Amino acid sequence: MRPRIGIIGAGNIAGAHGRAIHYLTKEGIIDGELVAVCDSDPERRESFAAAARASHTFEDPAELIASPEVNTVYVCTPTVFHREQATLVLEAGKALFCEKPLAFNAADAVAIRDAAAESGVTHQVGLVLRFSPVISVLRDLLQDEALGRPMAAVMVDDQFFPIRGHYNSTWRGDVRLVGAGTLLEHAIHDVDVLCWYFGRVKRVFGVTRHFFEKEGVEDLSSETLEFENGAVVNHVSVWHNLDHRGSSRRMHVICENGQFSWEDDDWAAPIRTETNELGRKDEIPSEEVVARYLRSVDIPERLRERATFSGFSYVLENYAFLKAVTDDRPGFPDFDTAVYAHEVVDAIYESARTGLPVEMS
């Protein structure tokens, strides 16, 4: 199917997808077009449509979804609207890309997943770290049996509170729209990565804090995740006041016979390594990290040649989805992947509420 794309929402994340779609279609990498945009703010709606050269604009998401001009829909609205809008798209039998988090909680995420399974349409969730070279390459490194078992890991993410600056997502400070804070809205990416690395979670213990006093919107989450394979992971997610930092992550993984770490650049950071085989500390430079990743993925040569900057993860994410739509096959990461991350996040919030560890079945 040739994608004829409509985007619901015209904010920061919609802009990232819009730019990626424009690049892919302009370069002829994807045969499709962005034809419609919907947003409740008329100025933002018209500005986005002009930049994207979209010929149709809507104030009501239901009208965009029902439009015969659109067969592929991106849901890029505040989380509170995801379930309703995603369900309408799926009932209309149209391909669906839904930004993370999929919903406020795992139960609503399951409802969206089940509706997608019933509809049979191509769908994908916006867990963009699945398209990060440094994260993918480190996961590949951990598959080496000579490393022994994974023992422990530490992952930290931080960014300025995203209600200002280039994010300007004022809704992320309103619990009615966002559902919760940094763990659900930002660190669900990290939870997905940790489950991708280490498998099923056995038990969690979590703590949350509200330093900025936004009711129901935590700005600090800290948790210990015990995995079924024995690995124990400590994770911290923070929203702070350091506007110059933007969004940053760092990670350290310890196996029986090796250690790996990277920091700050979650696209192409150099990976520090130390293994028994090497017998010393070493480093995989950024250029080699990206080169290894590009050798491992099935993408056109034109994308390999230009994948040189962090924002390119959105190009790769959109290529994966739109190629799946074109080929009429499942997308990935799919809603089932999102559901498991939501289940882990729900367990962490339950632990934070009760002050007790939570067992995961």
XYZ file of C-alpha atoms in Angstrom:
361
model
C 0.000 0.000 0.000
C 1.263 3.453 -0.845
C 1.206 5.461 2.409
C -0.995 8.557 2.348
C -0.195 9.952 5.752
C -2.139 12.032 8.247
C -0.599 13.270 11.498
C -2.757 13.998 14.544
C -0.954 16.605 16.634
C 1.397 19.304 15.406
C 3.757 19.683 18.350
C 7.429 18.854 18.883
C 7.302 15.097 18.315
C 4.969 15.458 15.325
C 7.564 17.812 13.849
C 10.273 15.174 14.250
C 8.131 12.654 12.387
C 7.074 15.208 9.792
C 10.690 16.061 8.971
C 11.590 12.378 8.731
C 8.631 11.662 6.443
C 9.525 14.653 4.257
C 13.107 13.410 3.890
C 12.095 9.837 3.076
C 9.500 10.815 0.485
C 11.503 13.667 -1.065
C 14.487 11.367 -1.571
C 12.260 8.677 -3.087
C 13.213 6.181 -0.365
C 9.528 5.772 0.460
C 6.839 6.173 -2.195
C 4.239 8.073 -0.208
C 3.134 11.523 0.886
C 2.047 13.459 3.946
C -1.407 14.687 2.986
C -3.117 15.816 6.211
C -2.525 17.275 9.644
C -4.845 17.769 12.599
C -4.389 20.017 15.631
C -6.752 21.996 17.864
C -4.509 25.083 17.613
C -5.266 26.729 14.234
C -1.985 28.632 14.030
C 0.098 25.566 14.777
C -2.038 23.443 12.456
C -1.654 25.780 9.497
C 2.043 26.353 10.118
C 2.691 22.610 10.197
C 0.610 22.016 7.068
C 2.486 24.739 5.173
C 5.883 23.343 6.154
C 4.814 19.787 5.296
C 2.924 20.844 2.151
C -0.075 18.927 3.455
C -3.167 19.676 1.400
C -5.741 18.846 4.112
C -6.083 20.260 7.625
C -8.473 19.209 10.369
C -9.415 20.386 13.843
C -11.233 17.155 14.723
C -9.090 13.969 14.789
C -12.124 11.864 13.842
C -12.434 13.769 10.565
C -8.811 13.136 9.638
C -9.163 9.459 10.508
C -12.328 9.167 8.400
C -10.835 11.025 5.422
C -10.624 8.864 2.279
C -7.407 10.760 1.455
C -5.624 9.134 4.428
C -4.697 5.466 4.809
C -1.891 5.815 7.386
C -2.222 7.741 10.663
C 0.325 8.998 13.187
C -1.031 9.686 16.692
C 1.255 12.344 18.195
C -1.069 13.870 20.777
C -0.891 14.013 24.601
C -1.105 10.539 26.116
C -4.649 11.017 27.426
C -5.959 10.886 23.840
C -4.001 7.864 22.611
C -6.487 5.103 23.388
C -9.493 6.877 21.862
C -7.665 8.028 18.746
C -5.782 4.769 18.211
C -9.017 2.809 18.525
C -10.706 4.986 15.895
C -7.792 4.458 13.504
C -7.869 0.702 14.013
C -11.643 0.539 13.569
C -11.187 2.411 10.298
C -8.711 -0.271 9.176
C -5.864 2.195 8.656
C -2.179 1.715 9.400
C -1.246 3.220 12.766
C 1.876 4.696 14.316
C 1.249 5.689 17.937
C 3.769 7.605 19.980
C 4.886 6.338 23.368
C 3.649 5.898 25.980
C 0.879 3.924 24.364
C -1.514 4.796 27.213
C -1.690 5.794 30.886
C -1.421 2.170 32.029
C -0.991 -1.413 30.897
C -4.729 -2.169 30.856
C -5.388 0.558 28.283
C -2.276 -0.484 26.345
C -3.615 -4.049 26.215
C -6.926 -2.755 24.822
C -5.068 -0.939 22.036
C -2.893 -3.992 21.339
C -5.907 -6.304 21.143
C -7.747 -3.907 18.837
C -4.682 -3.812 16.580
C -4.491 -7.598 16.509
C -8.169 -7.823 15.603
C -7.858 -5.229 12.848
C -4.778 -6.844 11.332
C -3.353 -3.487 10.205
C 0.317 -2.537 10.246
C 1.106 -0.796 13.517
C 4.158 0.456 15.390
C 4.883 2.256 18.664
C 7.338 5.141 19.047
C 10.028 3.382 21.108
C 12.740 5.170 19.159
C 15.704 3.886 21.197
C 15.279 0.612 19.300
C 16.885 2.557 16.415
C 19.915 3.800 18.387
C 23.315 2.503 17.206
C 24.986 2.591 20.634
C 22.104 0.755 22.309
C 21.812 -1.868 19.559
C 25.575 -2.454 19.322
C 25.927 -2.890 23.083
C 23.109 -5.419 23.053
C 24.911 -7.311 20.277
C 28.130 -7.277 22.319
C 26.312 -8.817 25.280
C 25.361 -11.885 23.216
C 28.982 -13.152 23.382
C 28.907 -16.326 25.512
C 32.510 -15.702 26.609
C 31.222 -12.823 28.734
C 29.362 -15.220 31.003
C 26.130 -14.171 32.639
C 25.000 -10.548 32.961
C 25.262 -9.608 36.624
C 24.344 -5.959 37.036
C 23.669 -2.745 35.174
C 23.086 0.907 35.942
C 21.137 3.193 33.613
C 20.449 6.877 34.208
C 18.489 9.280 32.039
C 17.957 12.958 32.640
C 16.572 15.980 30.840
C 15.220 19.371 31.790
C 11.558 19.346 32.756
C 10.063 19.293 29.231
C 7.395 21.929 29.764
C 9.742 24.587 28.397
C 12.660 24.997 26.015
C 12.534 23.307 22.630
C 10.102 20.672 23.961
C 7.594 23.297 25.128
C 5.199 20.491 26.076
C 3.247 22.383 28.714
C 0.788 19.472 28.868
C 3.509 17.262 30.355
C 3.097 19.144 33.622
C -0.648 18.364 33.756
C -1.425 14.915 35.176
C -4.826 14.929 33.462
C -3.070 14.918 30.074
C 0.148 13.031 30.764
C -0.998 10.482 33.354
C 2.262 10.530 35.322
C 5.783 11.907 35.051
C 9.291 11.037 33.992
C 9.002 7.255 34.368
C 5.948 6.847 32.127
C 6.516 9.737 29.761
C 10.285 9.507 29.273
C 11.832 6.435 30.878
C 9.441 3.925 29.332
C 12.089 4.012 26.574
C 14.671 2.817 29.106
C 12.423 0.125 30.553
C 11.890 -1.238 27.041
C 15.658 -1.247 26.406
C 16.392 -3.017 29.698
C 13.827 -5.731 28.921
C 15.318 -6.033 25.422
C 18.735 -6.579 27.018
C 17.906 -8.805 29.978
C 14.516 -10.429 29.306
C 11.612 -10.894 31.701
C 11.423 -9.019 34.996
C 10.945 -11.009 38.188
C 10.576 -8.282 40.814
C 10.720 -4.478 41.076
C 11.197 -1.948 43.840
C 10.588 1.706 43.009
C 10.607 5.178 44.530
C 9.253 8.408 43.023
C 9.561 12.048 44.085
C 7.909 15.372 43.168
C 10.556 18.067 43.601
C 8.769 20.537 41.313
C 5.421 19.948 43.013
C 3.479 19.141 39.850
C 0.682 17.066 41.319
C 0.789 13.472 40.076
C 3.735 14.198 37.738
C 6.886 12.789 39.305
C 10.194 14.345 38.301
C 12.326 11.575 39.839
C 11.935 7.831 39.608
C 14.463 5.361 40.966
C 14.006 1.614 40.794
C 15.705 -1.744 41.143
C 14.710 -4.385 38.584
C 15.474 -8.036 39.258
C 15.406 -10.114 36.087
C 14.577 -13.785 35.748
C 18.106 -14.439 34.425
C 19.584 -13.181 37.713
C 20.695 -9.727 36.561
C 19.978 -6.806 38.892
C 19.558 -3.373 37.308
C 19.361 0.044 38.948
C 17.643 2.742 36.919
C 17.111 6.459 37.585
C 15.121 8.981 35.550
C 15.198 12.696 36.435
C 13.648 15.921 35.155
C 15.753 18.888 36.347
C 16.437 22.584 35.724
C 19.616 22.315 33.621
C 18.190 23.620 30.365
C 21.527 23.371 28.542
C 21.682 19.575 28.983
C 18.718 18.633 26.869
C 18.172 14.859 27.035
C 21.002 12.631 28.212
C 21.529 8.972 29.063
C 24.364 6.782 30.354
C 24.720 3.063 30.966
C 27.129 0.586 32.581
C 26.746 -3.200 32.238
C 28.753 -5.768 34.228
C 28.968 -9.415 33.176
C 30.974 -12.204 34.805
C 33.836 -11.712 32.347
C 33.410 -8.225 30.980
C 32.159 -4.667 31.424
C 30.792 -2.083 29.011
C 29.733 1.539 29.409
C 28.713 4.623 27.428
C 27.424 8.059 28.393
C 25.580 11.209 27.286
C 25.074 10.444 23.580
C 22.367 7.783 23.210
C 22.852 7.746 19.440
C 26.563 7.218 18.821
C 28.516 7.381 22.069
C 31.803 5.483 22.120
C 31.502 2.218 24.063
C 34.157 1.577 26.702
C 34.976 -2.112 26.955
C 36.951 -4.374 29.259
C 36.990 -8.161 28.845
C 39.178 -11.119 29.744
C 39.846 -11.617 26.055
C 41.312 -8.115 25.788
C 42.929 -8.119 29.211
C 42.720 -4.321 29.275
C 40.436 -1.346 28.828
C 39.538 -0.402 25.276
C 37.011 1.704 23.378
C 34.856 1.280 20.312
C 34.851 4.796 18.791
C 31.642 6.521 17.722
C 32.303 6.019 14.020
C 32.711 2.273 14.496
C 29.587 2.068 16.679
C 27.505 3.613 13.873
C 29.231 1.498 11.211
C 28.514 -1.732 13.118
C 24.894 -0.775 13.566
C 24.411 0.069 9.902
C 25.901 -3.281 8.894
C 23.315 -5.011 11.064
C 20.141 -3.397 9.670
C 18.302 -3.812 6.381
C 18.069 -0.280 4.999
C 18.793 1.318 1.599
C 22.346 2.414 0.860
C 21.277 6.074 0.753
C 20.254 5.847 4.409
C 23.550 4.185 5.354
C 25.478 6.977 3.722
C 23.641 9.732 5.591
C 23.027 8.220 9.047
C 25.476 10.500 10.815
C 23.515 12.482 13.424
C 21.356 11.728 16.450
C 18.091 12.955 14.924
C 18.481 10.265 12.280
C 16.966 7.741 14.688
C 13.582 9.239 13.775
C 14.347 8.790 10.078
C 15.170 5.123 10.675
C 12.080 4.664 12.864
C 9.822 6.186 10.218
C 11.503 4.220 7.449
C 10.832 0.987 9.363
C 7.151 1.832 9.780
C 6.449 3.199 6.323
C 8.320 0.344 4.636
C 6.166 -2.093 6.623
C 3.039 -0.208 5.490
C 4.267 -0.291 1.881
C 4.967 -4.023 2.094
C 1.716 -4.737 3.988
C 3.485 -6.538 6.829
C 3.752 -6.097 10.627
C 5.720 -3.177 12.008
C 8.172 -3.288 14.906
C 8.411 -2.416 17.750
C 4.752 -3.397 17.928
C 2.082 -2.801 20.536
C 2.786 -6.118 22.265
C 6.316 -4.868 22.960
C 4.865 -1.655 24.389
C 2.453 -3.587 26.618
C 5.255 -5.397 28.430
C 7.099 -2.137 29.102
C 3.818 -0.730 30.462
C 3.387 -3.731 32.751
C 6.841 -3.153 34.235
C 6.176 0.581 34.637
C 2.841 -0.131 36.366
C 4.620 -2.464 38.786
C 7.201 0.230 39.605
C 4.460 2.765 40.320
C 2.663 0.235 42.532
C 5.887 -0.346 44.458
C 6.413 3.403 44.854
C 2.863 3.781 46.208
C 3.129 0.927 48.702
C 6.811 1.146 49.620
C 7.100 -2.605 48.962
C 8.669 -4.748 46.233
C 6.256 -6.011 43.593
C 6.482 -9.499 42.097
C 5.741 -9.776 38.382
C 3.989 -12.893 37.151
